[in-house]
Amino acid sequence: MKKLFAIAALIAAALPSWAQQVKFTVNGISNNNGATVRLVDRSTNQPLATAVVADGKFSISGNAEKDALLAIGEEQSQWTTLFFNDGTPVTVNLNDSTLKGSAANERVVAYDLALNVPYGHFVQRVGSMSEEEQASKMSEIQAEFGKIVEDMRAQLEKVFREERQTMIPVAFLNEYMQMVGEEKFDSALNSKPVYANHPIVKKLQEMMEREKAAEAKKNAFIGQQFTDLEEADTDGNIHKLSEYVGKGHWVLVDFWASWCGPCRQEMPNVVEAYEKYHAKGFDIVGLSFDNKKEPWVKAIADLKMPWPHLSDLKGWNTVASGVYGVNSIPDNLLIDPQGKIVARGLRAQGLHQKLREIFGE
């Protein structure tokens, strides 16, 4: 079984101490003799303790903050069983991911399995189909996936509605945000449930505020005249951005890198837009966040990107990052013929829709 989401991916920094230390005791069973079992604090994603399965059993004990969200699983497994360090000993069965402990922790595991197991089975079954079978059953697959998503949304809303006086919703923060949206998430926290004071919630709120501030800073460029900069082309010749921008054409300044998977995934869409609208007055300038010349030049050729490319080969320290506040890629700026930035972060159909507004079909 596979976890669909991971709160730990959102929370990289360690949290300060917020409560008293409480002893945890975990006894468990597993069919995988010799396997290493890890107990991880989901606040920091740091291991608290390990044990090796012997004669089908293992045992772990130690201390952690009261109500810390913990996860236990075998090192080679993608599934972990969640529970809160509430002082009640836990018995976990890693063969079927069930748990015995306090009533609240038993509900955590029941919710977790109900949320994720149907999706895991769906992915496994569809993944085992041939491409031909997937194509022939696409409407059925889409309908089933839609129902799974709706069921997950309903279950998450139930958890956040019925478990307001417990810490249980903390275990499903990321899933809930993705399913219901940030506005509804904020509304749930504004109603002052018990779990709102949990450190994971506080840390997540802080991260969201930083992201909003960064997004606002990026969007502040919209409506402003572009700022010039200098970088080298693939032959080492220095060029100014003003050589390409503000010269009577619409220009997409595209921030990317050869090592950036999402950038490469998006590039066929950008190439398609270029081929469709270039003759009508649409140009692109690529500003790369690469560190090395060879993979940068190779990616340009492999992805068939026929527009000008510039880079100072300084990675995230590139001048373009500082000038335009780029903290994630892919990113881009759409600049009008007079050099004014009119849009940012256009991707997928959003790029095509904007260009249709400008150039028509």
XYZ file of C-alpha atoms in Angstrom:
361
model
C 0.000 0.000 0.000
C 1.149 3.520 -0.735
C 0.588 6.796 1.015
C -1.207 9.276 -1.226
C 0.080 12.372 0.528
C 2.872 13.278 2.941
C 2.620 16.068 5.487
C 6.321 15.725 6.186
C 7.085 16.932 2.659
C 5.608 20.286 3.612
C 7.493 20.618 6.908
C 11.253 20.450 6.541
C 12.445 22.382 9.573
C 12.538 21.025 13.095
C 9.937 22.398 15.481
C 10.748 23.912 18.863
C 9.820 22.100 22.026
C 6.186 22.762 22.870
C 5.121 20.245 25.506
C 6.345 17.732 28.028
C 8.109 14.544 27.040
C 5.961 11.413 27.114
C 7.135 7.825 26.873
C 6.100 5.814 23.826
C 5.973 2.032 23.710
C 5.339 0.274 20.416
C 5.070 -3.487 20.118
C 4.391 -4.998 16.743
C 4.304 -7.962 14.431
C 5.550 -8.423 10.880
C 6.068 -11.339 8.538
C 9.351 -9.848 7.333
C 11.963 -11.236 9.698
C 15.158 -9.209 9.517
C 13.398 -6.070 8.302
C 14.274 -2.765 9.959
C 11.327 -0.896 11.439
C 11.609 2.894 11.785
C 9.649 5.196 14.048
C 9.619 8.745 12.656
C 8.453 12.064 14.068
C 6.295 13.536 11.296
C 6.953 17.074 12.515
C 10.631 16.854 11.603
C 10.736 13.691 9.473
C 13.549 12.519 11.737
C 13.758 8.934 13.036
C 13.218 8.511 16.761
C 14.130 4.831 17.013
C 14.560 1.629 15.016
C 14.116 -2.082 15.646
C 14.718 -5.285 13.707
C 11.940 -7.835 13.245
C 12.864 -11.150 14.892
C 10.561 -14.178 15.161
C 7.818 -12.037 13.639
C 7.978 -9.415 16.394
C 9.603 -6.108 17.277
C 9.493 -3.569 20.088
C 10.418 0.128 20.273
C 10.296 2.514 23.201
C 11.560 5.974 24.052
C 10.399 9.523 24.667
C 8.854 12.179 22.452
C 6.720 15.291 22.847
C 3.176 14.707 24.039
C 0.768 14.425 21.096
C 3.603 14.367 18.563
C 2.418 12.730 15.341
C 4.493 9.579 14.819
C 4.719 7.152 11.926
C 5.985 3.593 11.990
C 6.814 1.303 9.109
C 9.421 -0.920 7.535
C 12.271 0.859 5.759
C 11.474 -0.715 2.390
C 7.746 -0.025 2.618
C 6.031 3.096 1.278
C 3.240 2.779 3.832
C 3.536 4.023 7.401
C 1.036 3.676 10.224
C 0.246 6.944 12.006
C -0.470 7.541 15.691
C -0.160 10.275 18.285
C 2.154 10.001 21.262
C -0.638 10.228 23.849
C 1.027 8.018 26.475
C -0.972 4.872 25.698
C 1.129 1.895 24.503
C 0.579 0.905 20.886
C 0.476 -2.503 19.236
C 0.837 -2.364 15.465
C 0.400 -5.067 12.840
C 2.589 -4.179 9.877
C 1.112 -7.008 7.831
C -2.269 -5.294 7.516
C -1.426 -1.793 8.842
C -3.839 -2.032 11.763
C -3.197 -0.729 15.271
C -4.381 -1.220 18.841
C -4.018 1.589 21.339
C -6.047 4.512 22.576
C -9.478 5.077 21.041
C -8.213 8.188 19.249
C -5.234 6.385 17.713
C -7.416 3.507 16.563
C -9.646 6.058 14.815
C -6.601 7.707 13.181
C -5.599 4.407 11.606
C -9.165 3.556 10.584
C -9.534 6.932 8.859
C -6.138 6.565 7.190
C -6.945 3.159 5.758
C -10.413 4.245 4.617
C -8.938 7.276 2.851
C -5.975 5.695 1.118
C -6.587 1.992 0.521
C -9.265 2.381 -2.204
C -7.027 4.781 -4.094
C -4.034 2.461 -3.715
C -6.000 -0.501 -5.045
C -7.289 1.622 -7.944
C -3.777 2.740 -8.946
C -2.458 -0.814 -8.694
C -5.277 -2.226 -10.822
C -5.103 0.471 -13.523
C -1.315 0.231 -13.567
C -1.540 -3.489 -14.318
C -3.644 -2.855 -17.449
C -2.103 -2.632 -20.894
C -2.206 0.734 -22.667
C -4.840 -0.670 -25.019
C -7.036 -1.812 -22.123
C -6.647 1.549 -20.382
C -7.659 3.358 -23.569
C -10.703 1.146 -24.116
C -11.884 1.636 -20.529
C -10.900 5.282 -20.118
C -14.414 6.556 -19.428
C -14.921 3.890 -16.739
C -11.512 4.616 -15.209
C -12.200 8.354 -15.094
C -15.611 7.806 -13.531
C -14.174 5.489 -10.889
C -11.367 7.899 -10.104
C -13.855 10.744 -9.764
C -15.901 8.729 -7.290
C -12.801 7.832 -5.255
C -11.845 11.498 -5.036
C -15.369 12.509 -3.997
C -15.440 9.773 -1.347
C -12.082 10.969 -0.005
C -13.337 14.552 0.129
C -16.464 13.484 2.018
C -14.451 11.420 4.497
C -11.998 14.245 5.124
C -14.795 16.720 5.722
C -16.301 14.255 8.181
C -12.987 13.950 10.042
C -12.552 17.703 10.308
C -16.187 18.145 11.345
C -16.467 15.339 13.898
C -12.943 15.369 15.369
C -12.730 19.066 16.223
C -12.043 18.307 19.876
C -9.171 15.905 19.147
C -5.762 16.046 17.488
C -6.817 13.586 14.775
C -7.234 16.150 11.940
C -3.513 16.994 12.245
C -2.764 13.647 10.602
C -4.703 14.683 7.488
C -3.901 18.370 7.063
C -2.286 18.098 3.652
C -4.989 15.845 2.213
C -7.686 18.184 3.494
C -6.051 21.292 2.007
C -5.659 19.620 -1.375
C -9.236 18.364 -1.410
C -11.198 21.362 -0.110
C -8.885 24.294 -0.801
C -7.046 26.822 1.286
C -10.097 28.986 1.995
C -12.037 26.149 3.594
C -8.921 25.042 5.458
C -8.522 28.541 6.915
C -12.199 28.558 7.861
C -11.795 25.288 9.762
C -8.870 26.714 11.743
C -10.651 30.011 12.408
C -13.369 28.105 14.265
C -10.677 27.406 16.915
C -10.715 23.599 17.128
C -8.474 21.849 19.665
C -5.990 20.747 17.010
C -5.378 24.354 15.844
C -2.677 24.715 18.515
C -0.695 21.670 17.427
C 2.865 22.619 16.316
C 2.402 20.980 12.914
C -0.589 23.235 12.272
C 1.313 26.312 13.404
C 4.296 25.419 11.240
C 2.070 24.820 8.223
C 0.344 28.182 8.723
C 3.717 29.922 8.885
C 4.802 28.232 5.668
C 1.565 29.224 3.944
C 2.060 32.841 4.980
C 5.593 32.815 3.589
C 4.339 31.318 0.324
C 1.612 33.958 0.050
C 4.147 36.710 0.646
C 6.487 35.261 -1.982
C 3.615 34.935 -4.472
C 2.523 38.519 -3.834
C 6.103 39.685 -4.392
C 6.276 37.805 -7.683
C 2.919 39.157 -8.865
C 4.016 42.705 -8.032
C 6.018 42.647 -11.275
C 2.797 42.484 -13.309
C 2.016 45.888 -14.767
C 5.634 47.052 -14.424
C 8.154 47.699 -17.174
C 10.655 44.864 -17.550
C 14.074 45.185 -15.908
C 17.066 44.625 -18.147
C 19.805 42.091 -17.376
C 22.793 40.492 -19.075
C 23.628 36.817 -19.588
C 25.578 34.736 -22.095
C 24.189 32.658 -24.936
C 25.281 29.073 -25.607
C 28.396 30.359 -27.450
C 29.442 32.528 -24.524
C 28.419 35.829 -26.126
C 26.872 38.350 -23.711
C 23.397 39.656 -24.530
C 20.990 42.045 -22.863
C 17.375 41.059 -22.364
C 16.474 44.379 -23.991
C 17.788 43.024 -27.298
C 14.711 40.813 -27.444
C 12.094 42.550 -25.285
C 10.205 45.786 -25.972
C 10.913 45.628 -29.697
C 7.328 45.382 -30.950
C 6.679 41.682 -30.320
C 5.037 39.821 -27.457
C 7.768 37.936 -25.595
C 7.608 35.088 -23.116
C 10.657 35.195 -20.830
C 10.854 31.562 -19.771
C 12.692 30.559 -16.564
C 13.712 26.888 -16.704
C 16.606 24.425 -16.307
C 17.689 21.178 -17.907
C 17.574 19.442 -14.486
C 14.013 20.610 -13.764
C 11.563 17.755 -14.412
C 8.412 19.917 -14.455
C 10.164 22.337 -16.835
C 10.934 19.560 -19.290
C 7.398 18.228 -18.922
C 5.957 21.647 -19.744
C 8.319 22.393 -22.653
C 6.370 20.608 -25.431
C 3.452 22.882 -24.544
C 5.701 25.945 -24.828
C 7.109 24.719 -28.152
C 3.571 24.202 -29.451
C 2.646 27.772 -28.471
C 5.761 29.121 -30.174
C 5.077 27.236 -33.400
C 1.467 28.399 -33.463
C 1.952 32.082 -32.688
C 5.538 32.980 -33.665
C 4.542 34.115 -37.162
C 1.937 36.402 -35.564
C 4.505 38.218 -33.439
C 5.192 35.919 -30.475
C 8.777 35.321 -29.327
C 10.409 33.466 -26.437
C 13.666 34.001 -24.578
C 14.859 31.175 -22.332
C 16.704 32.132 -19.136
C 18.226 28.979 -17.688
C 18.945 28.140 -14.054
C 21.545 25.558 -15.072
C 24.976 25.204 -13.470
C 26.721 23.422 -16.339
C 26.828 24.240 -20.018
C 26.733 20.740 -21.505
C 23.374 19.551 -20.094
C 21.874 23.001 -20.793
C 22.866 22.911 -24.469
C 21.848 19.260 -24.818
C 18.399 19.926 -23.353
C 17.851 22.789 -25.807
C 18.557 20.403 -28.679
C 16.664 17.435 -27.216
C 13.546 19.501 -26.463
C 13.736 21.291 -29.835
C 13.575 24.827 -28.450
C 14.368 27.168 -31.407
C 14.321 30.505 -29.566
C 17.270 32.445 -28.002
C 18.719 31.006 -24.791
C 20.738 32.796 -22.121
C 22.336 31.718 -18.842
C 25.104 32.748 -16.470
C 25.319 29.105 -15.315
C 24.948 30.054 -11.652
C 21.964 27.851 -10.813
C 19.668 29.464 -8.261
C 22.169 32.320 -7.914
C 21.519 33.403 -11.480
C 20.961 37.113 -11.993
C 17.474 36.392 -13.333
C 16.417 34.935 -9.985
C 17.434 38.071 -8.114
C 15.978 40.533 -10.607
C 12.594 38.841 -10.976
C 12.195 37.075 -7.631
C 12.138 33.570 -9.095
C 12.028 31.035 -6.260
C 10.594 28.079 -8.202
C 10.645 26.899 -11.793
C 9.111 26.594 -14.292
C 8.098 30.243 -14.217
C 7.723 32.884 -16.902
C 6.832 36.471 -17.709
C 4.668 37.536 -20.651
C 5.829 40.968 -21.834
C 3.899 43.159 -24.270
C 5.410 44.847 -27.362
C 6.222 47.973 -25.336
C 8.087 46.045 -22.643
C 5.393 45.921 -19.934
C 4.925 42.682 -17.962
C 1.283 41.635 -18.342
C 1.189 38.096 -16.910
C 3.283 35.588 -14.987
C 3.398 31.834 -14.464
C 1.442 30.883 -17.597
C 1.432 27.102 -18.018
C -0.424 24.386 -19.900
C -3.726 25.645 -21.311
C -3.338 28.904 -19.395
C -0.549 29.903 -21.784
C -2.593 29.018 -24.864
C -5.672 30.796 -23.557
C -3.731 34.020 -22.998
C -2.161 33.853 -26.432
C -5.574 33.235 -28.027
C -6.811 36.402 -26.313
C -3.929 38.312 -27.883
C -3.607 36.751 -31.345
C -6.894 34.941 -31.866
C -7.064 31.404 -33.204
